[in-house]
XYZ file of C-alpha atoms in Angstrom:
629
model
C 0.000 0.000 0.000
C 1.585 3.273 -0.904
C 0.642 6.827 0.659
C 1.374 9.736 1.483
C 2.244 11.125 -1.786
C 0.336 14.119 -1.222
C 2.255 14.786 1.862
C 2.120 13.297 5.473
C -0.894 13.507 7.506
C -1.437 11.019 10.917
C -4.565 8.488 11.315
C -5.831 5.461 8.708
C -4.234 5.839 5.583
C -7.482 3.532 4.288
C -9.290 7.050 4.879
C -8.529 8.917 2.136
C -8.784 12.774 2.673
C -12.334 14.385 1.571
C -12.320 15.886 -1.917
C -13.389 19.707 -2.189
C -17.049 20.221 -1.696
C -17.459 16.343 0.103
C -18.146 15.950 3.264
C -19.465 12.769 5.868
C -22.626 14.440 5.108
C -23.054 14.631 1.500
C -26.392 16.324 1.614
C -30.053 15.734 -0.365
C -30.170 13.632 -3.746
C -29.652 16.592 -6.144
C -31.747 16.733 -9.704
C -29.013 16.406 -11.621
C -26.395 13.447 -10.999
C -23.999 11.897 -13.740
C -24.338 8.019 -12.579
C -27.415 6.928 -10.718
C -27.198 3.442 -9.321
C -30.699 1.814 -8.529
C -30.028 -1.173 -5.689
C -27.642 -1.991 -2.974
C -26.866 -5.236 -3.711
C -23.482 -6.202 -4.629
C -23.147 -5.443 -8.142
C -24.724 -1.638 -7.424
C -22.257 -1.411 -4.221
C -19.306 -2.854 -6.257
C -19.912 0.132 -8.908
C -20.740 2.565 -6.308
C -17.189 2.010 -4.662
C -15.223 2.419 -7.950
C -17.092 5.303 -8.952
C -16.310 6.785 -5.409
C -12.824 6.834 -5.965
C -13.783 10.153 -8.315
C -15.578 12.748 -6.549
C -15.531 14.883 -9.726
C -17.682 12.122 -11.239
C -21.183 13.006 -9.259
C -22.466 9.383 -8.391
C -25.735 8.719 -5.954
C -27.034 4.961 -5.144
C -30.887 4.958 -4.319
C -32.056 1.970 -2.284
C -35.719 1.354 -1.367
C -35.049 -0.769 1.721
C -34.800 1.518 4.887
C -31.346 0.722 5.764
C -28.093 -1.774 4.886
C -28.625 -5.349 4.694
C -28.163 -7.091 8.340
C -28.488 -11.288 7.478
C -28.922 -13.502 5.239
C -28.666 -13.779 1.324
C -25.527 -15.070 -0.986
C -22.626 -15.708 1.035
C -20.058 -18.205 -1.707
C -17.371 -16.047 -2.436
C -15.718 -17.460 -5.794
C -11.571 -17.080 -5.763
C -11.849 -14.445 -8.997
C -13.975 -12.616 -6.499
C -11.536 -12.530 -3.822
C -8.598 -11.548 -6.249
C -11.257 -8.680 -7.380
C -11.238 -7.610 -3.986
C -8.022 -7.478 -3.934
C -7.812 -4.517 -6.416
C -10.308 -2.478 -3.567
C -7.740 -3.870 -0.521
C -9.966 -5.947 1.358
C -9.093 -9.889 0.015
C -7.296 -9.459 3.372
C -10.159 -8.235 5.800
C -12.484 -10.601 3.681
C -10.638 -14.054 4.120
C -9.275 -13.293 7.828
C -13.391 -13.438 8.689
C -14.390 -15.674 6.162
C -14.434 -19.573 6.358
C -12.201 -21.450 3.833
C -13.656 -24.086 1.413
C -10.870 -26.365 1.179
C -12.258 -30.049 0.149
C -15.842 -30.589 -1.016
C -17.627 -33.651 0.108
C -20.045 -36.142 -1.515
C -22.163 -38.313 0.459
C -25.470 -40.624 -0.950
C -27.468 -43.880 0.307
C -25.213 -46.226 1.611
C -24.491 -48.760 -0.928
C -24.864 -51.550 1.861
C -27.801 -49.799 3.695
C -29.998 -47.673 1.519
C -31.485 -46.513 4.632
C -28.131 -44.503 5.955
C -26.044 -42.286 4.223
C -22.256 -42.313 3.895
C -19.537 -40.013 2.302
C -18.542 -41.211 -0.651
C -16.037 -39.196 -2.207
C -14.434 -35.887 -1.294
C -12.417 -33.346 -3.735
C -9.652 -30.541 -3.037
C -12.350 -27.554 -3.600
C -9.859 -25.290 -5.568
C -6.630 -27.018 -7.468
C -2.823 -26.155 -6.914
C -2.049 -23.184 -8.345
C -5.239 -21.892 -9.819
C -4.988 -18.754 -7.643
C -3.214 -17.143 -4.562
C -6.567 -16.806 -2.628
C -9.353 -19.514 -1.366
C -12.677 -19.772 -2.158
C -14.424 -18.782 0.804
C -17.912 -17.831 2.544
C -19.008 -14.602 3.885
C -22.742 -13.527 4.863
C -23.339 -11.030 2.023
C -24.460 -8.743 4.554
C -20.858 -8.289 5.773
C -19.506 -7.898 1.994
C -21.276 -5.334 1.697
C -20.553 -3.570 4.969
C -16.627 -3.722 3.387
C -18.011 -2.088 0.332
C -20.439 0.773 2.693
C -17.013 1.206 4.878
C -14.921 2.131 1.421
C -16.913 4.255 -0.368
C -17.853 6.140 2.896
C -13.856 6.627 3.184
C -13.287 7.628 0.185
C -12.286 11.581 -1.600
C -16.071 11.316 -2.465
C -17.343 10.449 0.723
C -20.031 8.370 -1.026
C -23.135 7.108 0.939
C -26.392 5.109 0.241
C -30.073 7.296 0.083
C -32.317 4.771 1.694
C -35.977 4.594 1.512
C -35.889 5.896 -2.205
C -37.810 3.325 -4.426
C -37.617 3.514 -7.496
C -40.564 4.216 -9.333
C -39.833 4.582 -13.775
C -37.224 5.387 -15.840
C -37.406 7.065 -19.249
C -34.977 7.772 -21.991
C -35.277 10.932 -23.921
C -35.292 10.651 -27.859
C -32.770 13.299 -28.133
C -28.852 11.260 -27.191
C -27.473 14.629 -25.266
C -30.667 14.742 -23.031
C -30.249 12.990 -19.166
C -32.175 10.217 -17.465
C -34.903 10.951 -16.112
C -36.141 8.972 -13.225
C -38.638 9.272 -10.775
C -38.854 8.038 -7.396
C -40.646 7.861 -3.950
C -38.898 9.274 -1.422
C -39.137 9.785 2.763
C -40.527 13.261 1.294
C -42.766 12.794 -1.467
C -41.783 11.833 -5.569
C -38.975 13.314 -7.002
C -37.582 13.271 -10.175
C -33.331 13.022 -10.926
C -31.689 13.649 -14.361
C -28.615 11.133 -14.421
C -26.408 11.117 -17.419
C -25.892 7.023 -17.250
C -28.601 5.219 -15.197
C -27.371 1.590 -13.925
C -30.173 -0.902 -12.250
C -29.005 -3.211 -9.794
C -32.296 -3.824 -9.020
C -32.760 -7.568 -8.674
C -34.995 -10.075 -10.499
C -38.059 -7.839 -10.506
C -36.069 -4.963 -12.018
C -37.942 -1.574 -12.549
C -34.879 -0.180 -14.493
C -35.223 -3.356 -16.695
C -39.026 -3.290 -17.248
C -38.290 0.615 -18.102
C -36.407 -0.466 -20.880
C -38.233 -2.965 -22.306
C -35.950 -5.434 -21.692
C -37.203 -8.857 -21.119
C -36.101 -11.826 -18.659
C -36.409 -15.007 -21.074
C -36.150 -18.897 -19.899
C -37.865 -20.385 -17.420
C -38.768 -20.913 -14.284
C -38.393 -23.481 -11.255
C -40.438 -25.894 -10.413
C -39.062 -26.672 -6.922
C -38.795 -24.306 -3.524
C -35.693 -24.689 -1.752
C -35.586 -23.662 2.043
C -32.782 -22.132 2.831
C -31.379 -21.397 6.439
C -28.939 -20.289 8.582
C -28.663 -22.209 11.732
C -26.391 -22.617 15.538
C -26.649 -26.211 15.578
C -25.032 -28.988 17.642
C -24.549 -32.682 15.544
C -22.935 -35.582 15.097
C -22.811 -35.471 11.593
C -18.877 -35.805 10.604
C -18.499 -33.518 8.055
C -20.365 -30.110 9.600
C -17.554 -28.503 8.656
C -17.103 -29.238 5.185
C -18.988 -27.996 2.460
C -20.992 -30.661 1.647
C -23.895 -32.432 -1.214
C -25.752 -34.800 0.495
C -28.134 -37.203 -1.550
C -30.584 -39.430 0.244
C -32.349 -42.562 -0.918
C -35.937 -41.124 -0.163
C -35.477 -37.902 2.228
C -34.348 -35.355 -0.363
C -31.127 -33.577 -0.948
C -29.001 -30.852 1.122
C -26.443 -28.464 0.282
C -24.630 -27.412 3.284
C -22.183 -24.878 3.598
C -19.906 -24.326 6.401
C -20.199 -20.547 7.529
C -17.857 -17.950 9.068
C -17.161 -18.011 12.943
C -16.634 -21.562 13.601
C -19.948 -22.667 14.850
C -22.852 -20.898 11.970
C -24.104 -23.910 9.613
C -26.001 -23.375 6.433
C -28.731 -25.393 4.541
C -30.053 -25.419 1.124
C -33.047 -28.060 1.663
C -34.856 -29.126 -1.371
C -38.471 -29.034 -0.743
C -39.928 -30.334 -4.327
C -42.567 -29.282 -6.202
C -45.175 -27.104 -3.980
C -47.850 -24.687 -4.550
C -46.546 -21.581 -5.953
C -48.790 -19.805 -3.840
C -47.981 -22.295 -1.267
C -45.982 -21.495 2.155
C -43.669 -22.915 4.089
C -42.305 -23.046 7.637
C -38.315 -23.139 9.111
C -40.099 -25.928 11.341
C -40.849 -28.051 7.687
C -37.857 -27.417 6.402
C -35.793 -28.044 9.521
C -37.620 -30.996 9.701
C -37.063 -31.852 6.006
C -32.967 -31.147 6.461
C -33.311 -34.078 9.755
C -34.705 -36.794 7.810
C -31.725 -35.965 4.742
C -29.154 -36.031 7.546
C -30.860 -39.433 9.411
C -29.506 -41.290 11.140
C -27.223 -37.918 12.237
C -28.944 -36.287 15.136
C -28.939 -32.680 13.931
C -30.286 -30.163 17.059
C -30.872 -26.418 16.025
C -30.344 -23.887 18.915
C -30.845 -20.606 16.765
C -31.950 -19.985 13.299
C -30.117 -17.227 12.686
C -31.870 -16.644 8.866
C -34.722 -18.704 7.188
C -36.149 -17.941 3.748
C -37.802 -19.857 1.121
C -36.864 -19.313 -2.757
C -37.890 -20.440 -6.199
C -35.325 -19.495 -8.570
C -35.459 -20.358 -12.305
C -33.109 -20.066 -15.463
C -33.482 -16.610 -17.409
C -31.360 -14.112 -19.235
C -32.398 -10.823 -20.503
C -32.479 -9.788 -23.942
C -29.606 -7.008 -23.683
C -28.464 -5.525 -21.206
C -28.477 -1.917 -22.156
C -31.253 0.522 -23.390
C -30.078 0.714 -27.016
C -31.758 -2.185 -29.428
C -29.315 -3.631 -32.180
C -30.229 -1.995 -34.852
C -29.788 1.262 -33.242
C -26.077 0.766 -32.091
C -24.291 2.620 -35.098
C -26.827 5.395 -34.189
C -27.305 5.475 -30.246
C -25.177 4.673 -27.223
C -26.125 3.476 -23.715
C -27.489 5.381 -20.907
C -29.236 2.473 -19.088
C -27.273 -0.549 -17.836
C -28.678 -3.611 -15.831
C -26.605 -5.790 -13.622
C -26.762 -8.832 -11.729
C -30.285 -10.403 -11.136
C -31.578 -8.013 -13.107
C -29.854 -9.589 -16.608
C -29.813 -13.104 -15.178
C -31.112 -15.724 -12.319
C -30.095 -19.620 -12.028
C -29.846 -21.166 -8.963
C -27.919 -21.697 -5.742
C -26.156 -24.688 -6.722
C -23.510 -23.531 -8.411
C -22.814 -20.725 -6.240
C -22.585 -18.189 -9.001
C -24.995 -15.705 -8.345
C -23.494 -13.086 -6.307
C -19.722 -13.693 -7.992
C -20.886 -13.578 -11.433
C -23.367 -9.864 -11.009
C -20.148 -8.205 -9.458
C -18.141 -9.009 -11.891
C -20.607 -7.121 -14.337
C -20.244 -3.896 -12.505
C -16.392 -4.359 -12.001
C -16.746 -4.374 -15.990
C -18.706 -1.766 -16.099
C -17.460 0.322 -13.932
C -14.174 1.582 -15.621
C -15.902 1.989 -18.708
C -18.321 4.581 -16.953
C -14.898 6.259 -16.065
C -13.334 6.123 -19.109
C -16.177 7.783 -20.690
C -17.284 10.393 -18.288
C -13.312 11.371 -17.672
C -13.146 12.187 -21.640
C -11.127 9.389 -21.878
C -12.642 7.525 -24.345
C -15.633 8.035 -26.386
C -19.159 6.980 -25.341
C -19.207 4.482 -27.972
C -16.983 2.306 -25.645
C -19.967 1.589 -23.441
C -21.860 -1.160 -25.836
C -18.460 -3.305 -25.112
C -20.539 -4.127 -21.952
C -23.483 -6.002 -23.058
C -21.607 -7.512 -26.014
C -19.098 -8.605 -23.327
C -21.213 -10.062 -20.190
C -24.100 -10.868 -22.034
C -22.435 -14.260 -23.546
C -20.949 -15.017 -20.029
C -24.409 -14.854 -18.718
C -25.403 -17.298 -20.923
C -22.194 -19.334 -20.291
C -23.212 -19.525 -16.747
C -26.766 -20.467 -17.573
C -25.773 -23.779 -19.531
C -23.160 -24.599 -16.710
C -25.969 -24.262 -14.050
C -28.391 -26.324 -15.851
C -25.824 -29.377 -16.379
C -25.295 -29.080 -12.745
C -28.459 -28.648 -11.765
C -29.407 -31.797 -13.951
C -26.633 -33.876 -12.740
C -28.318 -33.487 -9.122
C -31.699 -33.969 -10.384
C -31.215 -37.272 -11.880
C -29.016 -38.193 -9.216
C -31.890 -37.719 -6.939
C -34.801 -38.314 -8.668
C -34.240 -41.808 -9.771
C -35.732 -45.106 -7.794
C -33.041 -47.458 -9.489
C -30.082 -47.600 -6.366
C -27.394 -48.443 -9.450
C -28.813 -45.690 -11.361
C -28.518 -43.024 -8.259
C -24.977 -44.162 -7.745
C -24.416 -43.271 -11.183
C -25.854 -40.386 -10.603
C -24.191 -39.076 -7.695
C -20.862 -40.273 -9.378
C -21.932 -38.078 -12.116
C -22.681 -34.975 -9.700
C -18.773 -35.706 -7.979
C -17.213 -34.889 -11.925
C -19.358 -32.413 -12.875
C -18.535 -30.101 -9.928
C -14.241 -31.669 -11.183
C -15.000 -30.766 -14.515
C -16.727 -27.787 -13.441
C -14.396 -26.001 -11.144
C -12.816 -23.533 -13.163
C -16.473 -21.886 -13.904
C -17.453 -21.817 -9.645
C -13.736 -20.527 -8.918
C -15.126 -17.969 -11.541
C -11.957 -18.195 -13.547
C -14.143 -19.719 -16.713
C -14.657 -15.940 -18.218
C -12.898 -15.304 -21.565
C -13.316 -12.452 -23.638
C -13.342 -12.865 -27.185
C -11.361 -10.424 -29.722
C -12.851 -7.290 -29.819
C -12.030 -3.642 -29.424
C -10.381 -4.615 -25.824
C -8.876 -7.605 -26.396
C -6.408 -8.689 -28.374
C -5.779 -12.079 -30.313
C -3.395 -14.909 -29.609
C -1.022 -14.135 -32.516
C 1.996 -13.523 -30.186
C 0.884 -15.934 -27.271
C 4.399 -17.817 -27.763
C 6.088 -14.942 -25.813
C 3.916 -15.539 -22.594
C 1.478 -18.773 -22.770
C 0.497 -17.702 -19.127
C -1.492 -15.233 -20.225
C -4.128 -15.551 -22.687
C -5.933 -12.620 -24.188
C -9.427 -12.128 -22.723
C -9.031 -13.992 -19.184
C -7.756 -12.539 -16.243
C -4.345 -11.893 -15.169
C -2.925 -14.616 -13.440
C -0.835 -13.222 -10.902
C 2.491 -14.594 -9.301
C 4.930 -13.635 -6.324
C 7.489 -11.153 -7.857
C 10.377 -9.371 -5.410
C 10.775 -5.853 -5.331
C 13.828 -4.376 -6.426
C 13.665 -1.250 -4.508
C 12.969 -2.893 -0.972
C 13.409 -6.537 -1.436
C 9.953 -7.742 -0.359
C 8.234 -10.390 -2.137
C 4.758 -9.401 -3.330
C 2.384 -10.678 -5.928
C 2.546 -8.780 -9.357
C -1.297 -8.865 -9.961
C -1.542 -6.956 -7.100
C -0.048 -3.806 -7.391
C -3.095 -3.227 -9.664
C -6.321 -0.851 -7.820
C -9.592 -0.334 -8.770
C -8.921 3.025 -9.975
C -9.700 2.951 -13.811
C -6.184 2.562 -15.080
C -4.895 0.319 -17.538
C -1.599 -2.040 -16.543
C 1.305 -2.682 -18.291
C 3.675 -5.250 -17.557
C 6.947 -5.443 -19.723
C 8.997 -8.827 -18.888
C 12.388 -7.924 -20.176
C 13.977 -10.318 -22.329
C 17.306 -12.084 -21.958
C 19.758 -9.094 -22.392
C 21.059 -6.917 -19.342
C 18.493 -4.353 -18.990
C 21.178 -1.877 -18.394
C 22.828 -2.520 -21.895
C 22.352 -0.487 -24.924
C 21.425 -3.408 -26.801
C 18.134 -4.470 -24.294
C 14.921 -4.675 -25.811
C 13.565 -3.866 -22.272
C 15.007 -0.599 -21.841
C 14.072 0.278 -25.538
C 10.623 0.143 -24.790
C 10.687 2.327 -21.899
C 12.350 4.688 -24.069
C 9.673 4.787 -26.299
C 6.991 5.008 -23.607
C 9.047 7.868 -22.533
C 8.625 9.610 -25.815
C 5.371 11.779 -27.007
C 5.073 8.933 -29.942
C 3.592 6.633 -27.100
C 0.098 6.077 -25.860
C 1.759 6.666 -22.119
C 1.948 10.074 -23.609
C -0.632 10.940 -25.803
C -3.021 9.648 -23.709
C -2.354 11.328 -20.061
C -3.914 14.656 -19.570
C -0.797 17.346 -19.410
C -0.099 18.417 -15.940
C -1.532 14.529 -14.409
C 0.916 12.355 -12.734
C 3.253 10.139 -15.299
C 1.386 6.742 -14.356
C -2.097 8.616 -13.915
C -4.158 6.229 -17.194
C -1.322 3.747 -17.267
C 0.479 1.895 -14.938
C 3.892 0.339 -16.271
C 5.743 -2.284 -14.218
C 9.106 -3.816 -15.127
C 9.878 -7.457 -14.704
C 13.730 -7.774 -14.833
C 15.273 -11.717 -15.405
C 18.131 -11.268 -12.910
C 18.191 -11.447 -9.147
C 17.018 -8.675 -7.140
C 20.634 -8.882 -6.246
C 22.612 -7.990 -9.201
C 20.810 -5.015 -9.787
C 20.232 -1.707 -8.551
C 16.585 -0.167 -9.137
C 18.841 3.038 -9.922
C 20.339 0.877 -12.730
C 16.908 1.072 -14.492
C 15.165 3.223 -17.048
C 14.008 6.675 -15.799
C 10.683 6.068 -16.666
C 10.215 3.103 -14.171
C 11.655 5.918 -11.783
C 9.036 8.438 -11.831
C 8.150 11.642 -9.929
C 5.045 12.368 -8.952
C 2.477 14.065 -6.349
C 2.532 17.881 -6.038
C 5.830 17.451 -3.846
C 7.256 15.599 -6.739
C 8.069 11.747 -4.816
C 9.886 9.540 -6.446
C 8.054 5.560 -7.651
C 10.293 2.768 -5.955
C 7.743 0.314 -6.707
C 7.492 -0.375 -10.529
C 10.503 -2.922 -10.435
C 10.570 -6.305 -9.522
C 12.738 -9.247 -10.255
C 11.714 -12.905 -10.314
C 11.864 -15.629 -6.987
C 15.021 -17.295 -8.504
C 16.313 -20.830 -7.368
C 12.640 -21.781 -6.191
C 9.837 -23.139 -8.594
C 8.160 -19.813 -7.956
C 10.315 -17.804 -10.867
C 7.375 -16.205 -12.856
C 9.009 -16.366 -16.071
C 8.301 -20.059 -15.802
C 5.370 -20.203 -14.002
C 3.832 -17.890 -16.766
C 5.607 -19.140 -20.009
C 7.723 -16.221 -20.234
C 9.511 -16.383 -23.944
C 12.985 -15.406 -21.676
C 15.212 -15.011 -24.804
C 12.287 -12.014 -26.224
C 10.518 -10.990 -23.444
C 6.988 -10.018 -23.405
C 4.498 -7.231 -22.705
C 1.007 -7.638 -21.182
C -1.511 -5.009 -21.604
C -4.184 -5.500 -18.666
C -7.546 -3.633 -18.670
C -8.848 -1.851 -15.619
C -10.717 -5.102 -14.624
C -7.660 -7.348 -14.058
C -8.328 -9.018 -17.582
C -5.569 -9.555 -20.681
C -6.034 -7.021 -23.949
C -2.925 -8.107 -25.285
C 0.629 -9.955 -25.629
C 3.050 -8.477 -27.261
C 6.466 -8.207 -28.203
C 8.829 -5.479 -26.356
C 9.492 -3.711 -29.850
C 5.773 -3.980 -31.020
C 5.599 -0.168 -30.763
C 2.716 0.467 -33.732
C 0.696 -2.391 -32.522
C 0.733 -0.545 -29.200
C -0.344 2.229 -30.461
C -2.899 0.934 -32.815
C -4.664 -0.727 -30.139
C -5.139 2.355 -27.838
C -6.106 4.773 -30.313
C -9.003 2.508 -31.850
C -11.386 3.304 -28.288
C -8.851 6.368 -26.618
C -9.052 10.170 -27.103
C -6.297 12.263 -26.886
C -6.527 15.160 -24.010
C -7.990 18.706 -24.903
């Protein structure tokens, strides 16, 4: 964590100071705003904190509930999600709380006595080396408490406006005209003009039905009861997460939660009555028989609902039909449930909305900074609308693997079944560590022609990060996370085999250019803004942190910035030599060449390319990048 670039000043350096004009109480919703976010679930509260780190950007979030979440909801926290937190600084807070999935359990009707159930099989949750972080469970409540806690602390000061429902939404004809949206407040209806409107609504969207937008699939047939519980057992595996198939009882999910002692249930009730209700008593009593002959005593229900959740999608996720794209662009987003619902098995839900407001997000920025021009923003529908989709199929193979495993009176054919649940959540476990997204060529991504120089990382998934040390302090960090949710794009230049303080490095002959006006560095950062302030170079040297001197390299991964002019020490690292932890291996580092990855604002690849592929650098910024008036 760096600070203090502005100059020294005592307390929580997590508390950034106020901008002008912001204070802890940031006053009335005004008329006119520039992003209104409907919903404070965690895709709106994932966009809301980005958007706070720019108080010259005027963001509000409108919730109709009368204050924050307390209980109950989502709580699987996929490992993407983690590293996304990461980029906000709390993956720390966030898995020091949270309870670790480490091994995944399978258990079904006893082969020798239908009537019992026993474990039979058990899987490492998240494989070797698929990321630095776990996949882990937090009460969605407390997520979003971490996500409250930084946009209150940050330059914009940014808080919620409960008990503000939202009531319509309509889109001028004219494309310069605002938003206008009306809602009920504490003190009557009130109408706000917002520049970009983005529902986070939920299934029952009003910012979708605005729109015209429609949910298509279908729905579910069965009710699951879901609860929270204190319980005492004897069931072995409480504290594993855990399928559980019996021969005539029904089927649990149970997931381990935070604190040691919290237990939760998914209970499959069947088909009932959609008008029909149901009791934590039925349910409870449902989860005892599943569990038989396990003696499972509740103490405290500490959250109980009942859900019916079914597969849908929504046409688009924007305001602008296809046939108007060349002529319109977007002023209404929707995110999360509002685009698409599946069900609990897979874990997705939660994981999979933020990451369409993380996406999102930078793009707002980009825009409404005059960085890039507003035709940027239909990159976001044609990019999460296909994962959507993608996550749709892979819930409805799982969700069909634990139907026929449970459904079927044939013992063989249930074994079969269940056998068939244990490799679908192996085959599977890419998409629920949420590392399954990949982003086809477009206008922010890049193709595979120069993958040779760095096989680790692919165009269009996220950056795989990997421990790195430090050249100006020695400590070994992880590369991926020197990068912030703060808009900017990264750049990471692995030099190639030649001393990087010889005439003759490749290396140092890129810097050089993106030292010179000719480069994007340049062209694209507003005169008088700090050196890094769009782009964010790194160097990754091949030699040992102690060979070389981080004086030794190029000025420009050396510079000065801040109005007292500080000096970077933290944009050179070497590799973890004489360990199977040297990232030029780990990440198929062409060592000989060297390599350059360009990394969007959301932690994903744009490009690979090689150290002298100057024009192709260029080319690639200046197709959706405006040069500063």
């Amino acid at each position: 964590m760096q600070y203090f670039l502005d100059g020294y000043r005592s307390g929580d350096p997590r508390i950034q100071p106020a901008a002008e004009g912001r204070s802890t109480d940031q006053g009335p919703l005004p008329e006119e705003v520039d992003v209104l976010i409907v919903g404070t679930g965690p895709a709106g509260l994932l966009l809301a904190a980005q958007l706070s780190n720019f108080p010259d950007i005027v963001t509000r979030i409108v919730e109709r509930a009368e204050g924050p979440l307390e209980v109950g909801r989502a709580d699987g926290i996929a490992c993407r999600t983690v590293e996304m937190f990461e980029a906000f600084g709390l993956a720390g807070r966030m898995i020091t709380e949270a309870y670790w999935i480490n091994e995944t359990h399978f258990w079904g009707p006893d082969p020798e006595h239908k009537s019992r159930i026993s474990r039979l099989g058990r899987v490492q949750d998240v494989r070797d080396g698929l990321s630095e972080f776990p996949h882990v469970i937090v009460n969605q409540a407390r997520l979003l408490d971490f996500l409250l806690e930084y946009m209150y602390n940050s330059p914009s000061r940014l808080q919620v406006d409960y008990s503000h429902e939202t009531l319509k939404v309509e889109v001028p004809g004219a494309p310069h005209e605002r938003v206008s949206v009306t809602l009920n407040t504490p003190n009557g209806e009130k109408t706000v003009r917002a520049k970009y409107v983005v529902g986070c609504d939920g299934a029952h969207s009003v910012v979708r039905q605005s729109i015209g937008r429609v949910s298509q699939g279908h729905g579910e047939d069965k009710a699951w009861g879901v609860m929270d519980v204190l319980a005492v057992t004897d069931f072995p595996d409480i504290r594993f997460k855990c399928t559980i198939q019996s021969a005539e009882a029904g089927n649990i999910l149970l997931i381990p939660r935070e604190g040691g002692y919290m237990v939760r249930l998914y209970v499959d009730m069947g088909n009932i009555a959609p008008d029909a209700w149901l009791t934590k008593e039925q349910v409870l009593e449902k989860a005892q028989a599943v569990l038989a002959p396990y003696r499972f005593e509740v103490k405290e229900t500490a959250w109980f609902s009942v859900y019916r959740v079914g597969h849908r999608v929504t046409d688009k996720f924007d305001d602008v039909d296809h046939d108007q794209m060349n002529n319109r662009t977007p002023r209404v987003f929707i995110a999360g449930d509002a685009c698409h619902t599946h069900t609990a098995k897979a874990g997705q839900g939660m994981n999979v909305s933020m990451q369409d407001t993380f996406n999102l997000g930078w793009k707002l920025i980009s825009v409404l900074e005059g960085r890039s021009p507003a035709s940027l923003l239909h990159t976001y529908n044609a990019e999460r609308h296909v994962i959507a989709e993608n996550l749709i199929e892979m819930d409805t193979r799982w969700s069909r693997a634990i139907g026929a495993a449970q459904d079927s009176d044939d013992p063989q054919a249930a074994m079969k079944g269940l056998a068939e649940v244990q490799r679908q959540f192996v085959t599977n476990s890419e998409f629920t560590a949420g590392f399954a997204t990949h982003y086809t060529p477009g206008l922010l991504t890049g193709d595979d022609t120069h993958l040779n120089l760095a096989t680790g990382f692919p165009p269009g998934r996220r950056f795989h990060s990997a421990e790195v040390i430090r050249l100006g302090d020695a400590k070994r960090v992880h590369l991926g996370h020197v990068h912030r949710a703060d808009g900017r794009w990264r750049l990471y230049a692995f030099a190639d085999m030649v001393d990087p303080r010889s005439p003759g490095s490749r290396f140092s002959a890129l810097m050089a250019f993106l030292a010179s006006e000719e480069s994007p560095v340049r062209r694209f950062t507003p005169g008088g803004a700090d050196p890094d302030a769009i782009f964010d170079v790194h160097g990754i040297i091949q030699q040992s942190h102690l060979e070389i001197d981080w004086t030794e390299i190029h000025d420009f991964l050396r510079p000065h910035k801040g109005p007292l002019g500080l000096q970077d020490y933290q944009k050179v690292h070497a590799p973890v030599l004489g360990t199977d932890q040297d990232i030029f291996d780990l990440r198929g580092i062409d060592r000989g060449a060297g390599a350059l990855v360009v990394v969007r604002p959301d932690q994903y690849v744009s490009l690979v390319l090689p150290l002298d592929g100057f024009e192709e650098l260029n080319q690639f910024f200046s197709s959706f990048m405006l040069e500063p008036t």
